[in-house]
Amino acid sequence: MPASQYPYTTPPLPYAYDALEPAISQETMHYHHDKHLQGYVEQLNAVLIRQLPYQEWTLEQLLYYNTSLPIPIQAAVKNNGGGVYNHTLFFALMTPGGAGSPVGALARAILQEYSTAEDFQRAFLARARGQFGSGYTFLALSPTCRLRILTTANQDTPLPWNCCPILLVDNWEHAYYLQYQNRRAEYLQAWWPLINWDIAEENYQRALLQQHGT
Ligand code: MN3
């Protein structure tokens, strides 16, 4: 996670705004990155500006230990910090063209948990299609190092459940409505081939280290 401490900055996209076309339009990427993510960054900084002790915490700590924060700032930190965390992961996990299918140790772990890569894809996309309201669908590593498909509402992350995110998709309407209107299933089908499986593998390796260390 780049710049994961106060003051937060908006990480630039690792590709051009139009690089994911036609699956995700340049206009969608401009709004999503420059307005939505930028907004979460600014609001998180505004919440923390007078919270000196918590400026020293990492973004992960703010989310993981959210209920240890002063009650008046808990919700704002969870919502805006989660918005920064989730969007940073989400944008990094896409790439023009995509790598096609899982690679490395993550690919082997997926085959252990789901019998084929296609079964995993079906299960993941079914959860994403079926999610009620705004939120995310994650592939995450459980405390016992098992792969789990999870959904969170709003900008919540799986961190408070001791689960480390590996892959996620943004199911908020702002992620697709300009292009797909209410057709979330079409958006999800178009998103899948964009997944940067090299980054997913990096996230998996980091998650393994984190879960073994706890
Ligand atoms: Mn979003």
PDB file of C-alpha atoms and ligand atoms in Angstrom:
ATOM      1  CA  MET A   1       0.000   0.000   0.000  1.00  0.00           C
ATOM      2  CA  PRO A   2       1.683   3.233  -1.100  1.00  0.00           C
ATOM      3  CA  ALA A   3       1.449   6.334   1.095  1.00  0.00           C
ATOM      4  CA  SER A   4      -0.328   4.406   3.817  1.00  0.00           C
ATOM      5  CA  GLN A   5       0.131   7.037   6.522  1.00  0.00           C
ATOM      6  CA  TYR A   6      -1.079  10.575   7.194  1.00  0.00           C
ATOM      7  CA  PRO A   7      -1.121  12.849   5.229  1.00  0.00           C
ATOM      8  CA  TYR A   8      -2.642  10.579   2.608  1.00  0.00           C
ATOM      9  CA  THR A   9      -2.200  11.263  -1.090  1.00  0.00           C
ATOM     10  CA  THR A  10      -4.022   9.844  -4.083  1.00  0.00           C
ATOM     11  CA  PRO A  11      -1.836   7.226  -5.741  1.00  0.00           C
ATOM     12  CA  PRO A  12      -1.730   7.802  -9.509  1.00  0.00           C
ATOM     13  CA  LEU A  13      -3.265   5.122 -11.698  1.00  0.00           C
ATOM     14  CA  PRO A  14      -0.624   2.612 -12.801  1.00  0.00           C
ATOM     15  CA  TYR A  15      -1.947   2.937 -16.402  1.00  0.00           C
ATOM     16  CA  ALA A  16      -3.596   5.575 -18.597  1.00  0.00           C
ATOM     17  CA  TYR A  17      -7.218   6.556 -17.949  1.00  0.00           C
ATOM     18  CA  ASP A  18      -8.289   5.054 -21.267  1.00  0.00           C
ATOM     19  CA  ALA A  19      -6.130   1.924 -20.936  1.00  0.00           C
ATOM     20  CA  LEU A  20      -8.965  -0.301 -19.724  1.00  0.00           C
ATOM     21  CA  GLU A  21     -11.321   0.585 -22.565  1.00  0.00           C
ATOM     22  CA  PRO A  22     -13.644  -0.782 -23.783  1.00  0.00           C
ATOM     23  CA  ALA A  23     -14.279  -2.772 -20.580  1.00  0.00           C
ATOM     24  CA  ILE A  24     -14.075   0.330 -18.355  1.00  0.00           C
ATOM     25  CA  SER A  25     -14.379   3.722 -20.011  1.00  0.00           C
ATOM     26  CA  GLN A  26     -12.019   6.646 -19.614  1.00  0.00           C
ATOM     27  CA  GLU A  27     -14.907   8.714 -18.227  1.00  0.00           C
ATOM     28  CA  THR A  28     -15.632   6.112 -15.531  1.00  0.00           C
ATOM     29  CA  MET A  29     -11.945   6.001 -14.570  1.00  0.00           C
ATOM     30  CA  HIS A  30     -11.743   9.802 -14.331  1.00  0.00           C
ATOM     31  CA  TYR A  31     -14.717  10.021 -11.994  1.00  0.00           C
ATOM     32  CA  HIS A  32     -13.771   6.948 -10.033  1.00  0.00           C
ATOM     33  CA  HIS A  33     -10.133   7.884  -9.432  1.00  0.00           C
ATOM     34  CA  ASP A  34     -10.130  11.697  -9.531  1.00  0.00           C
ATOM     35  CA  LYS A  35     -13.443  12.305  -7.741  1.00  0.00           C
ATOM     36  CA  HIS A  36     -14.324   9.269  -5.618  1.00  0.00           C
ATOM     37  CA  LEU A  37     -10.882   8.120  -4.445  1.00  0.00           C
ATOM     38  CA  GLN A  38      -9.606  11.703  -4.205  1.00  0.00           C
ATOM     39  CA  GLY A  39     -12.646  12.530  -2.057  1.00  0.00           C
ATOM     40  CA  TYR A  40     -11.925   9.701   0.376  1.00  0.00           C
ATOM     41  CA  VAL A  41      -8.294  10.844   0.650  1.00  0.00           C
ATOM     42  CA  GLU A  42      -9.290  14.449   1.398  1.00  0.00           C
ATOM     43  CA  GLN A  43     -11.955  13.476   3.913  1.00  0.00           C
ATOM     44  CA  LEU A  44      -9.647  11.040   5.719  1.00  0.00           C
ATOM     45  CA  ASN A  45      -7.006  13.774   6.033  1.00  0.00           C
ATOM     46  CA  ALA A  46      -9.650  16.224   7.274  1.00  0.00           C
ATOM     47  CA  VAL A  47     -10.763  13.781   9.977  1.00  0.00           C
ATOM     48  CA  LEU A  48      -7.175  13.178  11.155  1.00  0.00           C
ATOM     49  CA  ILE A  49      -5.924  16.776  10.982  1.00  0.00           C
ATOM     50  CA  ARG A  50      -6.405  17.346  14.726  1.00  0.00           C
ATOM     51  CA  GLN A  51      -5.793  13.730  15.787  1.00  0.00           C
ATOM     52  CA  LEU A  52      -2.035  13.800  16.315  1.00  0.00           C
ATOM     53  CA  PRO A  53      -1.631  10.342  17.913  1.00  0.00           C
ATOM     54  CA  TYR A  54      -3.560   8.672  15.091  1.00  0.00           C
ATOM     55  CA  GLN A  55      -1.546  10.413  12.383  1.00  0.00           C
ATOM     56  CA  GLU A  56       1.255   8.016  13.362  1.00  0.00           C
ATOM     57  CA  TRP A  57      -0.882   4.939  12.696  1.00  0.00           C
ATOM     58  CA  THR A  58      -0.768   3.175   9.363  1.00  0.00           C
ATOM     59  CA  LEU A  59      -3.935   2.981   7.305  1.00  0.00           C
ATOM     60  CA  GLU A  60      -4.177  -0.734   8.117  1.00  0.00           C
ATOM     61  CA  GLN A  61      -3.953   0.024  11.853  1.00  0.00           C
ATOM     62  CA  LEU A  62      -6.683   2.665  11.610  1.00  0.00           C
ATOM     63  CA  LEU A  63      -8.976   0.093   9.984  1.00  0.00           C
ATOM     64  CA  TYR A  64      -7.974  -2.954  12.041  1.00  0.00           C
ATOM     65  CA  TYR A  65      -8.140  -1.182  15.411  1.00  0.00           C
ATOM     66  CA  ASN A  66     -10.998   1.111  14.388  1.00  0.00           C
ATOM     67  CA  THR A  67     -12.980   0.521  17.576  1.00  0.00           C
ATOM     68  CA  SER A  68      -9.995   1.739  19.638  1.00  0.00           C
ATOM     69  CA  LEU A  69     -10.270   5.215  18.078  1.00  0.00           C
ATOM     70  CA  PRO A  70     -12.258   8.017  19.750  1.00  0.00           C
ATOM     71  CA  ILE A  71     -15.923   7.225  19.135  1.00  0.00           C
ATOM     72  CA  PRO A  72     -16.694  10.476  17.264  1.00  0.00           C
ATOM     73  CA  ILE A  73     -14.163   9.673  14.507  1.00  0.00           C
ATOM     74  CA  GLN A  74     -14.604   5.890  14.218  1.00  0.00           C
ATOM     75  CA  ALA A  75     -17.192   5.902  11.443  1.00  0.00           C
ATOM     76  CA  ALA A  76     -15.504   8.631   9.393  1.00  0.00           C
ATOM     77  CA  VAL A  77     -12.133   6.863   9.598  1.00  0.00           C
ATOM     78  CA  LYS A  78     -13.676   3.489   8.717  1.00  0.00           C
ATOM     79  CA  ASN A  79     -15.616   4.875   5.748  1.00  0.00           C
ATOM     80  CA  ASN A  80     -12.991   7.192   4.286  1.00  0.00           C
ATOM     81  CA  GLY A  81      -9.978   5.094   5.272  1.00  0.00           C
ATOM     82  CA  GLY A  82     -11.695   2.052   3.816  1.00  0.00           C
ATOM     83  CA  GLY A  83     -12.388   4.073   0.676  1.00  0.00           C
ATOM     84  CA  VAL A  84      -8.684   4.857   0.328  1.00  0.00           C
ATOM     85  CA  TYR A  85      -7.607   1.287   1.120  1.00  0.00           C
ATOM     86  CA  ASN A  86     -10.123  -0.515  -1.093  1.00  0.00           C
ATOM     87  CA  HIS A  87      -9.754   1.773  -4.110  1.00  0.00           C
ATOM     88  CA  THR A  88      -5.957   1.678  -3.973  1.00  0.00           C
ATOM     89  CA  LEU A  89      -6.090  -2.118  -4.070  1.00  0.00           C
ATOM     90  CA  PHE A  90      -8.810  -2.175  -6.714  1.00  0.00           C
ATOM     91  CA  PHE A  91      -7.040   0.119  -9.194  1.00  0.00           C
ATOM     92  CA  ALA A  92      -3.719  -1.698  -8.733  1.00  0.00           C
ATOM     93  CA  LEU A  93      -5.403  -5.032  -9.433  1.00  0.00           C
ATOM     94  CA  MET A  94      -6.385  -4.098 -12.977  1.00  0.00           C
ATOM     95  CA  THR A  95      -4.158  -3.931 -16.036  1.00  0.00           C
ATOM     96  CA  PRO A  96      -4.752  -3.454 -19.756  1.00  0.00           C
ATOM     97  CA  GLY A  97      -5.187  -6.842 -21.358  1.00  0.00           C
ATOM     98  CA  GLY A  98      -4.888  -8.675 -18.064  1.00  0.00           C
ATOM     99  CA  ALA A  99      -2.751 -11.723 -17.418  1.00  0.00           C
ATOM    100  CA  GLY A 100      -5.534 -14.178 -18.231  1.00  0.00           C
ATOM    101  CA  SER A 101      -5.574 -16.509 -15.272  1.00  0.00           C
ATOM    102  CA  PRO A 102      -4.116 -16.929 -11.769  1.00  0.00           C
ATOM    103  CA  VAL A 103      -0.370 -17.494 -11.506  1.00  0.00           C
ATOM    104  CA  GLY A 104       2.125 -18.897  -9.025  1.00  0.00           C
ATOM    105  CA  ALA A 105       1.282 -20.055  -5.529  1.00  0.00           C
ATOM    106  CA  LEU A 106      -2.094 -18.318  -5.659  1.00  0.00           C
ATOM    107  CA  ALA A 107      -3.071 -20.378  -8.687  1.00  0.00           C
ATOM    108  CA  ARG A 108      -2.209 -23.577  -6.771  1.00  0.00           C
ATOM    109  CA  ALA A 109      -4.114 -22.423  -3.684  1.00  0.00           C
ATOM    110  CA  ILE A 110      -7.175 -21.623  -5.798  1.00  0.00           C
ATOM    111  CA  LEU A 111      -7.091 -25.140  -7.249  1.00  0.00           C
ATOM    112  CA  GLN A 112      -6.921 -26.599  -3.738  1.00  0.00           C
ATOM    113  CA  GLU A 113      -9.979 -24.690  -2.590  1.00  0.00           C
ATOM    114  CA  TYR A 114     -12.017 -24.788  -5.824  1.00  0.00           C
ATOM    115  CA  SER A 115     -11.582 -27.681  -8.202  1.00  0.00           C
ATOM    116  CA  THR A 116     -10.807 -25.526 -11.261  1.00  0.00           C
ATOM    117  CA  ALA A 117      -9.954 -21.899 -12.017  1.00  0.00           C
ATOM    118  CA  GLU A 118     -13.299 -21.679 -13.827  1.00  0.00           C
ATOM    119  CA  ASP A 119     -15.167 -22.885 -10.736  1.00  0.00           C
ATOM    120  CA  PHE A 120     -13.433 -20.191  -8.708  1.00  0.00           C
ATOM    121  CA  GLN A 121     -14.342 -17.552 -11.304  1.00  0.00           C
ATOM    122  CA  ARG A 122     -17.984 -18.686 -11.262  1.00  0.00           C
ATOM    123  CA  ALA A 123     -18.141 -18.641  -7.467  1.00  0.00           C
ATOM    124  CA  PHE A 124     -16.484 -15.222  -7.198  1.00  0.00           C
ATOM    125  CA  LEU A 125     -18.630 -13.569  -9.856  1.00  0.00           C
ATOM    126  CA  ALA A 126     -21.826 -15.120  -8.446  1.00  0.00           C
ATOM    127  CA  ARG A 127     -21.078 -13.572  -5.052  1.00  0.00           C
ATOM    128  CA  ALA A 128     -20.331 -10.218  -6.705  1.00  0.00           C
ATOM    129  CA  ARG A 129     -23.516 -10.305  -8.820  1.00  0.00           C
ATOM    130  CA  GLY A 130     -25.585 -11.215  -5.803  1.00  0.00           C
ATOM    131  CA  GLN A 131     -24.269  -8.580  -3.418  1.00  0.00           C
ATOM    132  CA  PHE A 132     -27.049  -6.350  -2.116  1.00  0.00           C
ATOM    133  CA  GLY A 133     -26.329  -2.635  -2.225  1.00  0.00           C
ATOM    134  CA  SER A 134     -22.915  -0.984  -2.269  1.00  0.00           C
ATOM    135  CA  GLY A 135     -19.763  -2.796  -1.265  1.00  0.00           C
ATOM    136  CA  TYR A 136     -17.019  -5.139  -2.381  1.00  0.00           C
ATOM    137  CA  THR A 137     -16.441  -8.785  -3.097  1.00  0.00           C
ATOM    138  CA  PHE A 138     -13.039 -10.010  -1.903  1.00  0.00           C
ATOM    139  CA  LEU A 139     -10.830 -13.019  -2.235  1.00  0.00           C
ATOM    140  CA  ALA A 140      -9.084 -12.991   1.129  1.00  0.00           C
ATOM    141  CA  LEU A 141      -6.794 -15.170   3.227  1.00  0.00           C
ATOM    142  CA  SER A 142      -8.341 -16.335   6.497  1.00  0.00           C
ATOM    143  CA  PRO A 143      -6.405 -16.528   9.790  1.00  0.00           C
ATOM    144  CA  THR A 144      -5.966 -20.263   9.109  1.00  0.00           C
ATOM    145  CA  CYS A 145      -4.534 -19.460   5.649  1.00  0.00           C
ATOM    146  CA  ARG A 146      -7.566 -20.615   3.680  1.00  0.00           C
ATOM    147  CA  LEU A 147      -8.860 -18.695   0.662  1.00  0.00           C
ATOM    148  CA  ARG A 148     -12.284 -17.210   1.276  1.00  0.00           C
ATOM    149  CA  ILE A 149     -14.710 -15.221  -0.878  1.00  0.00           C
ATOM    150  CA  LEU A 150     -16.171 -12.466   1.293  1.00  0.00           C
ATOM    151  CA  THR A 151     -18.366  -9.457   0.761  1.00  0.00           C
ATOM    152  CA  THR A 152     -18.262  -6.241   2.748  1.00  0.00           C
ATOM    153  CA  ALA A 153     -20.799  -3.430   2.821  1.00  0.00           C
ATOM    154  CA  ASN A 154     -20.007   0.211   2.071  1.00  0.00           C
ATOM    155  CA  GLN A 155     -16.228   0.816   2.340  1.00  0.00           C
ATOM    156  CA  ASP A 156     -15.636  -1.873   4.952  1.00  0.00           C
ATOM    157  CA  THR A 157     -12.557  -4.069   4.617  1.00  0.00           C
ATOM    158  CA  PRO A 158     -11.977  -7.672   5.785  1.00  0.00           C
ATOM    159  CA  LEU A 159      -9.152  -6.494   8.095  1.00  0.00           C
ATOM    160  CA  PRO A 160     -11.257  -6.473  11.309  1.00  0.00           C
ATOM    161  CA  TRP A 161     -12.078 -10.158  10.626  1.00  0.00           C
ATOM    162  CA  ASN A 162      -8.332 -10.915  10.525  1.00  0.00           C
ATOM    163  CA  CYS A 163      -8.591 -11.636   6.811  1.00  0.00           C
ATOM    164  CA  CYS A 164      -6.038 -10.259   4.324  1.00  0.00           C
ATOM    165  CA  PRO A 165      -7.342  -9.099   0.940  1.00  0.00           C
ATOM    166  CA  ILE A 166      -5.863 -10.628  -2.204  1.00  0.00           C
ATOM    167  CA  LEU A 167      -8.343  -9.611  -4.906  1.00  0.00           C
ATOM    168  CA  LEU A 168     -11.434  -7.417  -4.858  1.00  0.00           C
ATOM    169  CA  VAL A 169     -14.066  -5.918  -7.106  1.00  0.00           C
ATOM    170  CA  ASP A 170     -15.888  -2.637  -6.516  1.00  0.00           C
ATOM    171  CA  ASN A 171     -19.640  -3.267  -6.602  1.00  0.00           C
ATOM    172  CA  TRP A 172     -20.656   0.341  -6.012  1.00  0.00           C
ATOM    173  CA  GLU A 173     -22.785   1.709  -8.834  1.00  0.00           C
ATOM    174  CA  HIS A 174     -20.231   4.499  -9.356  1.00  0.00           C
ATOM    175  CA  ALA A 175     -17.840   1.810 -10.591  1.00  0.00           C
ATOM    176  CA  TYR A 176     -20.026   0.989 -13.610  1.00  0.00           C
ATOM    177  CA  TYR A 177     -23.214   3.039 -13.860  1.00  0.00           C
ATOM    178  CA  LEU A 178     -21.978   5.577 -16.459  1.00  0.00           C
ATOM    179  CA  GLN A 179     -21.334   2.720 -18.855  1.00  0.00           C
ATOM    180  CA  TYR A 180     -23.455  -0.218 -17.804  1.00  0.00           C
ATOM    181  CA  GLN A 181     -26.293   1.504 -15.901  1.00  0.00           C
ATOM    182  CA  ASN A 182     -28.000  -1.245 -13.856  1.00  0.00           C
ATOM    183  CA  ARG A 183     -26.226  -4.128 -15.657  1.00  0.00           C
ATOM    184  CA  ARG A 184     -23.774  -5.140 -12.942  1.00  0.00           C
ATOM    185  CA  ALA A 185     -23.351  -8.645 -14.360  1.00  0.00           C
ATOM    186  CA  GLU A 186     -22.064  -7.201 -17.654  1.00  0.00           C
ATOM    187  CA  TYR A 187     -19.621  -4.968 -15.805  1.00  0.00           C
ATOM    188  CA  LEU A 188     -18.321  -7.932 -13.800  1.00  0.00           C
ATOM    189  CA  GLN A 189     -17.827 -10.051 -16.923  1.00  0.00           C
ATOM    190  CA  ALA A 190     -15.906  -7.178 -18.545  1.00  0.00           C
ATOM    191  CA  TRP A 191     -13.844  -6.612 -15.383  1.00  0.00           C
ATOM    192  CA  TRP A 192     -12.650 -10.203 -14.918  1.00  0.00           C
ATOM    193  CA  PRO A 193     -10.195 -10.248 -17.896  1.00  0.00           C
ATOM    194  CA  LEU A 194      -8.574  -7.046 -16.568  1.00  0.00           C
ATOM    195  CA  ILE A 195      -7.353  -8.677 -13.347  1.00  0.00           C
ATOM    196  CA  ASN A 196      -3.622  -8.253 -12.798  1.00  0.00           C
ATOM    197  CA  TRP A 197      -2.822 -11.727 -11.483  1.00  0.00           C
ATOM    198  CA  ASP A 198       0.809 -10.770 -10.808  1.00  0.00           C
ATOM    199  CA  ILE A 199      -0.415  -8.214  -8.270  1.00  0.00           C
ATOM    200  CA  ALA A 200      -2.877 -10.758  -6.856  1.00  0.00           C
ATOM    201  CA  GLU A 201       0.055 -13.151  -6.376  1.00  0.00           C
ATOM    202  CA  GLU A 202       2.036 -10.401  -4.590  1.00  0.00           C
ATOM    203  CA  ASN A 203      -0.956  -9.741  -2.333  1.00  0.00           C
ATOM    204  CA  TYR A 204      -1.216 -13.470  -1.627  1.00  0.00           C
ATOM    205  CA  GLN A 205       2.471 -13.724  -0.680  1.00  0.00           C
ATOM    206  CA  ARG A 206       2.128 -10.715   1.630  1.00  0.00           C
ATOM    207  CA  ALA A 207      -1.035 -12.177   3.148  1.00  0.00           C
ATOM    208  CA  LEU A 208       0.728 -15.490   3.849  1.00  0.00           C
ATOM    209  CA  LEU A 209       3.541 -13.673   5.656  1.00  0.00           C
ATOM    210  CA  GLN A 210       1.060 -11.637   7.661  1.00  0.00           C
ATOM    211  CA  GLN A 211      -1.068 -14.624   8.698  1.00  0.00           C
ATOM    212  CA  HIS A 212       1.940 -16.752   9.609  1.00  0.00           C
ATOM    213  CA  GLY A 213       3.318 -13.871  11.644  1.00  0.00           C
ATOM    214  CA  THR A 214       0.186 -13.498  13.786  1.00  0.00           C
TER     215      THR A 214
HETATM  216 MN   MN3 B   1     -15.475   2.830  -5.979  1.00  0.00          MN
END
